[in-house]
mmCIF file with all atom_site columns, C-alpha atoms in Angstrom:
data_model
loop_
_atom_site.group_PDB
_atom_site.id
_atom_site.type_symbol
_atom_site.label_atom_id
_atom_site.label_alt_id
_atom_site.label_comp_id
_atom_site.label_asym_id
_atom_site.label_entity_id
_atom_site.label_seq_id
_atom_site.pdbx_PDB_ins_code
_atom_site.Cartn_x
_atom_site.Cartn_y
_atom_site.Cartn_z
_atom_site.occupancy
_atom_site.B_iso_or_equiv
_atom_site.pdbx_formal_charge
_atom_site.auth_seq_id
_atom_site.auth_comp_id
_atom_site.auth_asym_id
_atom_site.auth_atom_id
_atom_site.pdbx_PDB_model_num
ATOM 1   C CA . UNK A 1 1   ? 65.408  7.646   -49.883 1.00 0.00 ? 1   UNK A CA 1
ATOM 2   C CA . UNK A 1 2   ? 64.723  11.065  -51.546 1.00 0.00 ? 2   UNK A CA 1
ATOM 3   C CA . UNK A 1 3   ? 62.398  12.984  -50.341 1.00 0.00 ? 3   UNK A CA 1
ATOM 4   C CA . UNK A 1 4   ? 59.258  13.673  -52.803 1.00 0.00 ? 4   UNK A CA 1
ATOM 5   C CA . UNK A 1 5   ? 59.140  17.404  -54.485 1.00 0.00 ? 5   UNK A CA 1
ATOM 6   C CA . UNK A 1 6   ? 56.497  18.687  -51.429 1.00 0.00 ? 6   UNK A CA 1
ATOM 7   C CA . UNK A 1 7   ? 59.028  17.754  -48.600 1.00 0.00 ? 7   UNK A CA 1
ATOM 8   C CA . UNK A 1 8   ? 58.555  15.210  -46.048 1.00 0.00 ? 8   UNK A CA 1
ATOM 9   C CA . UNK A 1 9   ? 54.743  14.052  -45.821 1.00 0.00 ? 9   UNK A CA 1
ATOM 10  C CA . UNK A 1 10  ? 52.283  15.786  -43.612 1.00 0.00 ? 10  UNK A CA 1
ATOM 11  C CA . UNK A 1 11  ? 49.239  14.581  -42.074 1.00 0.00 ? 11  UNK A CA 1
ATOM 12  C CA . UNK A 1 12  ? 46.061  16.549  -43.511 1.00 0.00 ? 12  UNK A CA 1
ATOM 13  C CA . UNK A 1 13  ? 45.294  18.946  -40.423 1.00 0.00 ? 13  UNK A CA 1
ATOM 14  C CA . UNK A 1 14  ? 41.837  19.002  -39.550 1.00 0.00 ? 14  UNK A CA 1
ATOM 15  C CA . UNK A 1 15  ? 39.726  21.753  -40.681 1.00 0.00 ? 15  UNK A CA 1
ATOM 16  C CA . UNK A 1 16  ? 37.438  23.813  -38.037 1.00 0.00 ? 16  UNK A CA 1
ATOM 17  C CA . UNK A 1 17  ? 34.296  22.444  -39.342 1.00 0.00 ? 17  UNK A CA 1
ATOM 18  C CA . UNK A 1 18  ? 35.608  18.570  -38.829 1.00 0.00 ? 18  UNK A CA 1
ATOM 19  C CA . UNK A 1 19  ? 37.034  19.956  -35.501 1.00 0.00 ? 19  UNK A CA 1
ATOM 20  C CA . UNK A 1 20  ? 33.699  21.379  -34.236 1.00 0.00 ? 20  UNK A CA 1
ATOM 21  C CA . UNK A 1 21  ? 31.656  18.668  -36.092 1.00 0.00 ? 21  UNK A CA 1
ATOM 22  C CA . UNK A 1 22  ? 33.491  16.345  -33.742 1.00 0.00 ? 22  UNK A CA 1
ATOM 23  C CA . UNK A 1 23  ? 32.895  18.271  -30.949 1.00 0.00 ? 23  UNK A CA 1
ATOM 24  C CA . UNK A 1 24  ? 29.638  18.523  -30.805 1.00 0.00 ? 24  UNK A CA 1
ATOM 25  C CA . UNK A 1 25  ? 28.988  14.921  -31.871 1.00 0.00 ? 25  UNK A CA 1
ATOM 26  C CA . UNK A 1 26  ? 30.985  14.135  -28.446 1.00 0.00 ? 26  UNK A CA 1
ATOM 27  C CA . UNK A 1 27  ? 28.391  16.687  -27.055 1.00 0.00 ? 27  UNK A CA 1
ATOM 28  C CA . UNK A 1 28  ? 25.662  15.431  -28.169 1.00 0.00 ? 28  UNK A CA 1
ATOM 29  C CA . UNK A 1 29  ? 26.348  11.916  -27.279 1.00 0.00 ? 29  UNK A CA 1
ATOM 30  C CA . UNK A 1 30  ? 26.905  12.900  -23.610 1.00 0.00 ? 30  UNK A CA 1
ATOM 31  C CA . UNK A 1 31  ? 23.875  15.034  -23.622 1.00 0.00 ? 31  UNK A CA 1
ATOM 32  C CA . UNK A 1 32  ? 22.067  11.704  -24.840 1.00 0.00 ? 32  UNK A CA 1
ATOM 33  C CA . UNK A 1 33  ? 23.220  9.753   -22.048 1.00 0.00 ? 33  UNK A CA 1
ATOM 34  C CA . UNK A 1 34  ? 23.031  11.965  -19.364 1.00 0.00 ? 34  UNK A CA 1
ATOM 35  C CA . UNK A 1 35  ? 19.045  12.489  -20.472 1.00 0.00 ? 35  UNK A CA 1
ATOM 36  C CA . UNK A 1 36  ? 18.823  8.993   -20.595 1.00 0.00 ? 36  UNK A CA 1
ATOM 37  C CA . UNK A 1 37  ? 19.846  8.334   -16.905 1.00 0.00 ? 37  UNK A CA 1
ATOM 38  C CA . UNK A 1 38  ? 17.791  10.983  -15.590 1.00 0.00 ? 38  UNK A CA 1
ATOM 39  C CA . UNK A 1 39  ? 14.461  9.673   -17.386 1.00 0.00 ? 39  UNK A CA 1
ATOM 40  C CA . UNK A 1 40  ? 15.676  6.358   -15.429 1.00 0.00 ? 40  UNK A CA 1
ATOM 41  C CA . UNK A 1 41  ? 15.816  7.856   -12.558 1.00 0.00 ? 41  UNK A CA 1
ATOM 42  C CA . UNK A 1 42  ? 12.879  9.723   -12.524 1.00 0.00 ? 42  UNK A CA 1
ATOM 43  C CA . UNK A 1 43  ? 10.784  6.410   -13.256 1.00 0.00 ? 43  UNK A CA 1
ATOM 44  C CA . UNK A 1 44  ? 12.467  5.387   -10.222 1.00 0.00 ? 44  UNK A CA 1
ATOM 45  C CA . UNK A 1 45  ? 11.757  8.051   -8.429  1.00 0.00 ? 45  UNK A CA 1
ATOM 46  C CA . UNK A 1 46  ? 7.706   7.871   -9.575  1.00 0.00 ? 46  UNK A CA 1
ATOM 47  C CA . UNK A 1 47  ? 7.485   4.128   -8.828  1.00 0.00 ? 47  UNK A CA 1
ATOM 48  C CA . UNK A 1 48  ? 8.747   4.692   -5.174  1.00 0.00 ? 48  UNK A CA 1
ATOM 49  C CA . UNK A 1 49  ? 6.098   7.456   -5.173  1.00 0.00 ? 49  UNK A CA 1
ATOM 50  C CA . UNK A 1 50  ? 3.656   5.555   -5.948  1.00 0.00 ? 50  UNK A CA 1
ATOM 51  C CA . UNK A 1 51  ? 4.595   2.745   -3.816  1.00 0.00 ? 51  UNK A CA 1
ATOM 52  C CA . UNK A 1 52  ? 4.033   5.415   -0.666  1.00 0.00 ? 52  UNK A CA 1
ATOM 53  C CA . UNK A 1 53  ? 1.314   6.527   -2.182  1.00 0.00 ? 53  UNK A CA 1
ATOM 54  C CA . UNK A 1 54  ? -0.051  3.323   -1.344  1.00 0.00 ? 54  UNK A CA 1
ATOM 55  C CA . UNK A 1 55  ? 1.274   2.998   2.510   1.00 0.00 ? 55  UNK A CA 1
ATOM 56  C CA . UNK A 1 56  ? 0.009   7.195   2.909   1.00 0.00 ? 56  UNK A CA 1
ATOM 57  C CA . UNK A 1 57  ? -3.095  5.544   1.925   1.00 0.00 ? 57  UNK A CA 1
ATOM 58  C CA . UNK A 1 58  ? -3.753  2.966   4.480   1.00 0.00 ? 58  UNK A CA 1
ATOM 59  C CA . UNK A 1 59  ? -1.814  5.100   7.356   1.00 0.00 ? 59  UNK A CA 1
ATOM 60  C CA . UNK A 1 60  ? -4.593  7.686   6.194   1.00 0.00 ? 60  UNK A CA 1
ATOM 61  C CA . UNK A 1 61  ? -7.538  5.062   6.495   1.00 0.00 ? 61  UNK A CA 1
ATOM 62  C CA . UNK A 1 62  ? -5.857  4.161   10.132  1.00 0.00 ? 62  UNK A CA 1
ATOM 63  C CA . UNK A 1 63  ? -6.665  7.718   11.356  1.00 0.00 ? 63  UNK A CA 1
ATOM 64  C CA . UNK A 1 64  ? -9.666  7.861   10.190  1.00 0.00 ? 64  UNK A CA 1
ATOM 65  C CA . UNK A 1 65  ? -10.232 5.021   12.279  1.00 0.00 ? 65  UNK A CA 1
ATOM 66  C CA . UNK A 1 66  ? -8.686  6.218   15.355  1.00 0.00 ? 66  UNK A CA 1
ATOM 67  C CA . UNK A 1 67  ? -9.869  9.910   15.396  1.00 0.00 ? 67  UNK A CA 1
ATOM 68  C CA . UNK A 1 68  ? -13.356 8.959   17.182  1.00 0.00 ? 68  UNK A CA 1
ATOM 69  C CA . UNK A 1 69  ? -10.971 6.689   20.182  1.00 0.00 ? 69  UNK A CA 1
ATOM 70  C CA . UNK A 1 70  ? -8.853  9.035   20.825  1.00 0.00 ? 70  UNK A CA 1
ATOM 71  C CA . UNK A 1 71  ? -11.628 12.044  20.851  1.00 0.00 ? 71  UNK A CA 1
ATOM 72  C CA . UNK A 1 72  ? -13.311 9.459   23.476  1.00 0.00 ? 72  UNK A CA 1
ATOM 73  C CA . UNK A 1 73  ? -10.309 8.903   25.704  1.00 0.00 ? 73  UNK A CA 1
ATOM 74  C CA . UNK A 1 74  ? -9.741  12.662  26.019  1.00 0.00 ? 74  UNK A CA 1
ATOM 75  C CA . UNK A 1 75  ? -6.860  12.931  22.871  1.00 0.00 ? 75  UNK A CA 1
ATOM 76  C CA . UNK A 1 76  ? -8.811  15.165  20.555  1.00 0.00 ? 76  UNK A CA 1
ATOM 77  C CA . UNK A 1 77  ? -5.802  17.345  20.010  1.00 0.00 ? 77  UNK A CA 1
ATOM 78  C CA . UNK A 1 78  ? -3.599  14.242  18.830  1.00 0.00 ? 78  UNK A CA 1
ATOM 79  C CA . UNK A 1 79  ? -6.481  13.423  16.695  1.00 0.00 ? 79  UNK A CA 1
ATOM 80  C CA . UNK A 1 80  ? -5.519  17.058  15.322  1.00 0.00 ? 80  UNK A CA 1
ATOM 81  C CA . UNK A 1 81  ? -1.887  16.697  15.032  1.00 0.00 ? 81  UNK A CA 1
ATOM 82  C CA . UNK A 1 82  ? -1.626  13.335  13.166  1.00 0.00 ? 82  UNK A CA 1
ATOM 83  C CA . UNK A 1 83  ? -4.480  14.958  11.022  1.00 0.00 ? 83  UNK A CA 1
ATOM 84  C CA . UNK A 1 84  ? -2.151  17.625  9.759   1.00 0.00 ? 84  UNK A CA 1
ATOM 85  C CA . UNK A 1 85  ? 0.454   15.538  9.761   1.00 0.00 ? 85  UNK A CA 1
ATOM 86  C CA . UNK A 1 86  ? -1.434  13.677  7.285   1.00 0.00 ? 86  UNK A CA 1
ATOM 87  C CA . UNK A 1 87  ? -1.946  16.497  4.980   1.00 0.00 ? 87  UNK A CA 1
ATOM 88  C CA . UNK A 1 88  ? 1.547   17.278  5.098   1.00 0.00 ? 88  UNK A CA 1
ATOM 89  C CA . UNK A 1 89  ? 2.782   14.447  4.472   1.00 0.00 ? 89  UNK A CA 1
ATOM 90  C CA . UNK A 1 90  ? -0.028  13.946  0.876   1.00 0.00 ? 90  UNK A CA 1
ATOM 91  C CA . UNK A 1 91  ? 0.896   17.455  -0.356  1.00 0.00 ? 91  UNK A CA 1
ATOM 92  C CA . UNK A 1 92  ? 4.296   16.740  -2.192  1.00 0.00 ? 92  UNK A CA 1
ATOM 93  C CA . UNK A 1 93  ? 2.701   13.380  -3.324  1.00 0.00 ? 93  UNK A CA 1
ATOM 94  C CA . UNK A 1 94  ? -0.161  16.010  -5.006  1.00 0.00 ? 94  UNK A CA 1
ATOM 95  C CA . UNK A 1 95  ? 2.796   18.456  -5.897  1.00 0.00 ? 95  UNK A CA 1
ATOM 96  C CA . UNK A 1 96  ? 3.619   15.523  -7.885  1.00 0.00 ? 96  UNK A CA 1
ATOM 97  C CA . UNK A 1 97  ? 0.750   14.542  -9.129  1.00 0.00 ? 97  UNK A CA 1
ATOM 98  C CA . UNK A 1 98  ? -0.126  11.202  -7.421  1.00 0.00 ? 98  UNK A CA 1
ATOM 99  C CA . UNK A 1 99  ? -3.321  10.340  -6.169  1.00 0.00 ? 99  UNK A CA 1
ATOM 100 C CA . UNK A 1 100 ? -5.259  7.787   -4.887  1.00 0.00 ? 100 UNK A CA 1
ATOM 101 C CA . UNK A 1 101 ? -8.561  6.251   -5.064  1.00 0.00 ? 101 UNK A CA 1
ATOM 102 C CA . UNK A 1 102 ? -10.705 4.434   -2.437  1.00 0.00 ? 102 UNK A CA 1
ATOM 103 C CA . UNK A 1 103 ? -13.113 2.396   -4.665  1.00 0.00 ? 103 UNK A CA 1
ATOM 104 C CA . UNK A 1 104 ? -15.180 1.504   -1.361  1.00 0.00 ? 104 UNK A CA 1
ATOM 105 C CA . UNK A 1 105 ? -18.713 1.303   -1.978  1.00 0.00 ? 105 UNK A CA 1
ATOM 106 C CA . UNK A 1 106 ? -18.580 1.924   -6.058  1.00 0.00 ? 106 UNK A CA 1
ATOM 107 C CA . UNK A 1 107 ? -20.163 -0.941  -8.372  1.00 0.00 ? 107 UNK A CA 1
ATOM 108 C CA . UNK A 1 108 ? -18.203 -3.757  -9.872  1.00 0.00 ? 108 UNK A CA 1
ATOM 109 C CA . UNK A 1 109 ? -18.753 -2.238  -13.251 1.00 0.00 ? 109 UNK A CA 1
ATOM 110 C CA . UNK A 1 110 ? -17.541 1.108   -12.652 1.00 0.00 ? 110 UNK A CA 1
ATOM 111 C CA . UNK A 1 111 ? -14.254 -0.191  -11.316 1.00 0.00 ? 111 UNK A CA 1
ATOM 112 C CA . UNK A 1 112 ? -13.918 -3.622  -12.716 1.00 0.00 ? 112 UNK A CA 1
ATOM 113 C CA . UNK A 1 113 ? -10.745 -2.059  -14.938 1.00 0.00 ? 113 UNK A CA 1
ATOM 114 C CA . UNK A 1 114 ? -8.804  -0.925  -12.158 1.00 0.00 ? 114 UNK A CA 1
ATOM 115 C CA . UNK A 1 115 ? -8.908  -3.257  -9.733  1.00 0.00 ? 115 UNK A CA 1
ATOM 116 C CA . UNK A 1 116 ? -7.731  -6.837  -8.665  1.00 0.00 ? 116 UNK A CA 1
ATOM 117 C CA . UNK A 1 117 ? -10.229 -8.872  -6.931  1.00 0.00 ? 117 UNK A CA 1
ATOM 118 C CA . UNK A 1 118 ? -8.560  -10.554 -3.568  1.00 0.00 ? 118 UNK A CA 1
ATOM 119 C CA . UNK A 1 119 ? -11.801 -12.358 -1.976  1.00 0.00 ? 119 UNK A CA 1
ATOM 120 C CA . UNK A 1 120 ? -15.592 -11.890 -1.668  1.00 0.00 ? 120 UNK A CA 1
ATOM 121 C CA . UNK A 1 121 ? -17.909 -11.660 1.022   1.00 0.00 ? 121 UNK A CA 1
ATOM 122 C CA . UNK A 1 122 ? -21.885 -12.230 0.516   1.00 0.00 ? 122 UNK A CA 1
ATOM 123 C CA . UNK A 1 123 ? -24.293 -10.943 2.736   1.00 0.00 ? 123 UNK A CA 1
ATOM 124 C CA . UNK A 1 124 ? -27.855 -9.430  3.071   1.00 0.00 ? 124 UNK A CA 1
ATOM 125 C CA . UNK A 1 125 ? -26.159 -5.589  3.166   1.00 0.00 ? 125 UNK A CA 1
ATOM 126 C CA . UNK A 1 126 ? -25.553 -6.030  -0.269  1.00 0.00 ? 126 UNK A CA 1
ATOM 127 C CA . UNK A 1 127 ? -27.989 -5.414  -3.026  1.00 0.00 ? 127 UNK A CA 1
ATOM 128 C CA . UNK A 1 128 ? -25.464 -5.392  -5.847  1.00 0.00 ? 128 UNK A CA 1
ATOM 129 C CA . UNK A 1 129 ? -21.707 -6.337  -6.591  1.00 0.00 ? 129 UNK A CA 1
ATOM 130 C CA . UNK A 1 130 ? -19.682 -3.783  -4.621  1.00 0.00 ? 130 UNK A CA 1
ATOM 131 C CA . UNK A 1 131 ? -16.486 -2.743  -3.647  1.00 0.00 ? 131 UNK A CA 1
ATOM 132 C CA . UNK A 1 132 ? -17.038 -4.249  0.098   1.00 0.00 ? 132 UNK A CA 1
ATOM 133 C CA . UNK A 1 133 ? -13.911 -3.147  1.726   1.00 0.00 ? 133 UNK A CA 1
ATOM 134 C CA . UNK A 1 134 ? -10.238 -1.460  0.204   1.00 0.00 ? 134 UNK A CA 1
ATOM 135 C CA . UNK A 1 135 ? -7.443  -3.550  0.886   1.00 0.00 ? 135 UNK A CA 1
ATOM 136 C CA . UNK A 1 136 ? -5.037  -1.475  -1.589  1.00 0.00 ? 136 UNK A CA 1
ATOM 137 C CA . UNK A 1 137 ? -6.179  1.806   -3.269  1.00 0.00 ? 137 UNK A CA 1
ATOM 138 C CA . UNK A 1 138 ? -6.019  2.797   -6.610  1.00 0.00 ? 138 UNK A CA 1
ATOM 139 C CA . UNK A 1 139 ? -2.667  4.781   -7.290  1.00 0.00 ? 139 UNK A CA 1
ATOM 140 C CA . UNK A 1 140 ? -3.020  7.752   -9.990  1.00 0.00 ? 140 UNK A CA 1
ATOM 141 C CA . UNK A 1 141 ? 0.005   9.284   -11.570 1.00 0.00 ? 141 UNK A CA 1
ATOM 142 C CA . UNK A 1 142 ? -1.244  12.336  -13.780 1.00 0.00 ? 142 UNK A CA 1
ATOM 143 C CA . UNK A 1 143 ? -4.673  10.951  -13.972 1.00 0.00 ? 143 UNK A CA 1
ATOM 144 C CA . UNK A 1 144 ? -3.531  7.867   -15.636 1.00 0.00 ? 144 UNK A CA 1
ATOM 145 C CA . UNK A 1 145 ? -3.800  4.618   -13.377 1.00 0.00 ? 145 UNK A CA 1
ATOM 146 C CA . UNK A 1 146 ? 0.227   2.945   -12.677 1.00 0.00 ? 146 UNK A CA 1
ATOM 147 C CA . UNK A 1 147 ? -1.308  0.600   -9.926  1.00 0.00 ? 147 UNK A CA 1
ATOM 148 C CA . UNK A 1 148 ? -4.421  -1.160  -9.616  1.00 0.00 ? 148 UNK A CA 1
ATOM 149 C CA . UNK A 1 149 ? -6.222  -1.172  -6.656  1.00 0.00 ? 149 UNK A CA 1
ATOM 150 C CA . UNK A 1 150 ? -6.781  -4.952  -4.047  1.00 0.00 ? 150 UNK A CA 1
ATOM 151 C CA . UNK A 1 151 ? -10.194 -4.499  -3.236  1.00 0.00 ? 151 UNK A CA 1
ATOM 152 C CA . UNK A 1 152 ? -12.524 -7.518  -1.490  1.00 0.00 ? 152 UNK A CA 1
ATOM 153 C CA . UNK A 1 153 ? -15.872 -7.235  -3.147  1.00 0.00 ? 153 UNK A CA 1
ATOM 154 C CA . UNK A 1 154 ? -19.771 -7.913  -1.710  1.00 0.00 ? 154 UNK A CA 1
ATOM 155 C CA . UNK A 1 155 ? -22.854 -9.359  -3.482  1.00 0.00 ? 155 UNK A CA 1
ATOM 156 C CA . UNK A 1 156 ? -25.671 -10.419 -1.937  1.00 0.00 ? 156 UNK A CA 1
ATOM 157 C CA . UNK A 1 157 ? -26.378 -13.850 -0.538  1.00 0.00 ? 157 UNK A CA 1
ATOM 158 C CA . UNK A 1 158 ? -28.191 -15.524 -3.637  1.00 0.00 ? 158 UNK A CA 1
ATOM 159 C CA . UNK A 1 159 ? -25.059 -14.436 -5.774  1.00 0.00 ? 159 UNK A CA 1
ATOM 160 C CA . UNK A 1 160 ? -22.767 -16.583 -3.172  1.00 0.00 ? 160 UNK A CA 1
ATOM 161 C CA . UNK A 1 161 ? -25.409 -19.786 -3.025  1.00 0.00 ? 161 UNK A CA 1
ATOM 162 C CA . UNK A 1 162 ? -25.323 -19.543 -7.128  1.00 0.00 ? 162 UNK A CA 1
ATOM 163 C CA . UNK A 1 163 ? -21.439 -19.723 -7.134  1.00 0.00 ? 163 UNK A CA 1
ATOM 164 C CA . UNK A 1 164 ? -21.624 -22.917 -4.771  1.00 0.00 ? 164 UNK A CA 1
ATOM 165 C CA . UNK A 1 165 ? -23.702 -24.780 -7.076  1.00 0.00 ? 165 UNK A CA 1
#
Protein backbone atom coordinates (compact mmCIF):
# COMPACT_ATOMS: atom_id res chain seq x y z
CA UNK A 1 0.00 0.00 0.00
CA UNK A 2 1.43 3.49 -0.81
CA UNK A 3 2.52 5.37 1.60
CA UNK A 4 0.47 8.81 2.20
CA UNK A 5 2.37 12.22 0.94
CA UNK A 6 3.79 12.87 4.87
CA UNK A 7 5.59 9.40 4.99
CA UNK A 8 4.79 6.63 7.21
CA UNK A 9 2.45 7.80 10.22
CA UNK A 10 3.85 9.10 13.42
CA UNK A 11 2.47 9.13 16.76
CA UNK A 12 1.89 12.89 18.01
CA UNK A 13 4.95 13.25 20.53
CA UNK A 14 4.00 14.69 23.66
CA UNK A 15 4.61 18.23 24.28
CA UNK A 16 6.55 19.42 27.64
CA UNK A 17 3.55 20.90 29.13
CA UNK A 18 1.44 17.37 28.73
CA UNK A 19 4.78 15.76 29.87
CA UNK A 20 5.11 17.82 33.09
CA UNK A 21 1.27 18.12 33.48
CA UNK A 22 1.49 14.36 33.86
CA UNK A 23 4.12 14.48 36.08
CA UNK A 24 3.02 16.32 38.55
CA UNK A 25 -0.50 14.86 38.50
CA UNK A 26 1.49 11.46 39.41
CA UNK A 27 3.04 13.80 42.11
CA UNK A 28 0.39 15.03 43.43
CA UNK A 29 -1.51 11.88 43.72
CA UNK A 30 1.34 10.29 45.75
CA UNK A 31 1.67 13.33 47.84
CA UNK A 32 -2.21 12.76 48.52
CA UNK A 33 -1.77 9.38 49.68
CA UNK A 34 1.19 9.52 51.52
CA UNK A 35 -0.65 12.60 53.66
CA UNK A 36 -3.43 10.48 53.93
CA UNK A 37 -1.61 7.55 55.72
CA UNK A 38 0.20 9.70 57.97
CA UNK A 39 -3.09 11.58 59.26
CA UNK A 40 -4.08 7.72 59.88
CA UNK A 41 -1.43 7.11 61.64
CA UNK A 42 -1.23 9.90 63.72
CA UNK A 43 -4.97 9.23 64.94
CA UNK A 44 -3.48 6.05 65.82
CA UNK A 45 -0.86 7.24 67.41
CA UNK A 46 -3.27 9.91 69.61
CA UNK A 47 -5.79 7.17 70.48
CA UNK A 48 -2.98 4.93 72.01
CA UNK A 49 -2.00 8.18 73.80
CA UNK A 50 -4.84 8.65 75.16
CA UNK A 51 -5.48 5.17 76.08
CA UNK A 52 -2.09 5.57 78.48
CA UNK A 53 -3.16 8.56 79.38
CA UNK A 54 -5.71 6.74 81.13
CA UNK A 55 -3.43 3.78 82.79
CA UNK A 56 -0.60 7.01 83.75
CA UNK A 57 -3.64 8.12 85.45
CA UNK A 58 -4.55 5.43 87.81
CA UNK A 59 -0.66 4.27 88.22
CA UNK A 60 -0.47 8.08 89.33
CA UNK A 61 -3.52 7.78 91.83
CA UNK A 62 -1.64 4.36 93.12
CA UNK A 63 1.33 6.49 94.35
CA UNK A 64 -0.41 8.81 95.75
CA UNK A 65 -1.71 6.15 97.73
CA UNK A 66 1.40 4.48 98.62
CA UNK A 67 3.70 7.52 99.31
CA UNK A 68 2.45 7.83 103.13
CA UNK A 69 3.27 3.47 103.54
CA UNK A 70 6.25 3.53 102.30
CA UNK A 71 7.36 6.99 104.18
CA UNK A 72 6.06 4.81 107.34
CA UNK A 73 8.03 1.65 106.68
CA UNK A 74 11.26 3.65 106.27
CA UNK A 75 11.05 3.94 102.01
CA UNK A 76 10.73 7.68 101.75
CA UNK A 77 13.35 7.78 99.05
CA UNK A 78 11.33 5.18 96.81
CA UNK A 79 8.42 7.32 97.52
CA UNK A 80 10.85 9.92 95.68
CA UNK A 81 11.95 7.88 92.84
CA UNK A 82 8.57 6.51 91.57
CA UNK A 83 7.51 10.25 92.12
CA UNK A 84 9.84 11.41 89.41
CA UNK A 85 9.36 8.64 87.62
CA UNK A 86 5.90 9.74 87.42
CA UNK A 87 6.63 13.08 86.08
CA UNK A 88 8.74 11.66 83.56
CA UNK A 89 6.80 9.46 82.38
CA UNK A 90 3.42 12.54 82.03
CA UNK A 91 5.81 15.00 80.33
CA UNK A 92 5.75 13.67 76.63
CA UNK A 93 1.98 12.92 77.21
CA UNK A 94 1.90 17.08 78.03
CA UNK A 95 4.52 17.56 75.12
CA UNK A 96 1.64 16.24 73.33
CA UNK A 97 -0.93 17.80 74.64
CA UNK A 98 -2.93 15.17 76.63
CA UNK A 99 -4.27 15.66 79.86
CA UNK A 100 -6.34 14.35 82.29
CA UNK A 101 -8.96 15.21 84.68
CA UNK A 102 -9.88 13.78 88.13
CA UNK A 103 -13.55 14.91 88.50
CA UNK A 104 -13.39 13.70 92.30
CA UNK A 105 -15.33 15.79 94.48
CA UNK A 106 -16.90 18.28 91.58
CA UNK A 107 -20.89 18.47 91.33
CA UNK A 108 -22.96 16.36 89.03
CA UNK A 109 -23.77 19.43 87.06
CA UNK A 110 -20.45 20.67 86.40
CA UNK A 111 -19.37 17.34 84.96
CA UNK A 112 -22.53 15.64 83.96
CA UNK A 113 -21.17 16.14 80.04
CA UNK A 114 -18.08 14.37 80.44
CA UNK A 115 -18.64 11.61 82.29
CA UNK A 116 -20.29 8.06 82.35
CA UNK A 117 -21.98 7.15 85.47
CA UNK A 118 -20.83 3.37 86.62
CA UNK A 119 -22.72 3.09 90.17
CA UNK A 120 -23.79 5.28 93.13
CA UNK A 121 -23.21 5.25 96.64
CA UNK A 122 -25.55 7.28 99.24
CA UNK A 123 -24.45 8.25 102.44
CA UNK A 124 -24.63 10.99 105.20
CA UNK A 125 -20.99 12.55 103.81
CA UNK A 126 -22.82 13.75 101.06
CA UNK A 127 -24.78 16.92 100.94
CA UNK A 128 -25.16 17.06 97.17
CA UNK A 129 -24.68 14.81 93.97
CA UNK A 130 -20.91 14.36 93.68
CA UNK A 131 -18.30 12.81 91.94
CA UNK A 132 -17.75 10.14 94.97
CA UNK A 133 -14.78 8.33 93.72
CA UNK A 134 -12.76 8.26 89.90
CA UNK A 135 -12.82 5.03 88.43
CA UNK A 136 -11.52 6.40 84.88
CA UNK A 137 -10.39 10.06 84.39
CA UNK A 138 -11.29 12.39 81.96
CA UNK A 139 -8.75 12.25 78.93
CA UNK A 140 -8.04 15.82 77.19
CA UNK A 141 -6.44 16.03 73.82
CA UNK A 142 -5.79 19.88 73.07
CA UNK A 143 -8.36 20.91 75.53
CA UNK A 144 -11.06 19.15 73.73
CA UNK A 145 -12.45 15.96 75.64
CA UNK A 146 -11.68 12.33 73.26
CA UNK A 147 -12.67 10.16 76.38
CA UNK A 148 -15.13 10.52 78.96
CA UNK A 149 -14.38 9.91 82.29
CA UNK A 150 -16.12 6.35 84.68
CA UNK A 151 -16.79 8.06 87.71
CA UNK A 152 -19.13 6.41 90.76
CA UNK A 153 -21.16 9.27 92.08
CA UNK A 154 -22.56 10.16 95.95
CA UNK A 155 -25.84 11.80 97.08
CA UNK A 156 -27.02 11.81 100.25
CA UNK A 157 -29.18 9.19 101.91
CA UNK A 158 -32.78 10.70 101.23
CA UNK A 159 -31.75 10.86 97.43
CA UNK A 160 -31.08 6.84 97.63
CA UNK A 161 -34.51 6.08 99.84
CA UNK A 162 -36.39 8.36 96.98
CA UNK A 163 -34.91 6.16 94.14
CA UNK A 164 -36.18 2.91 96.05
CA UNK A 165 -39.62 4.02 96.12
Amino acid sequence: MPEGLGGPEQPDPVSPGREMAAVLQRYWADLQSESNRAEKEAAATRKVLTELAVHVARLDGLLREAAGPLEAMGAKALGRRLHVARKQVLEPLHAMDITTQDPTGKPYESVADVVDIAGWRYGPEFTAEVVAETVEPIVLDRGTVVRLGQVIMGAPLSAGMENDA
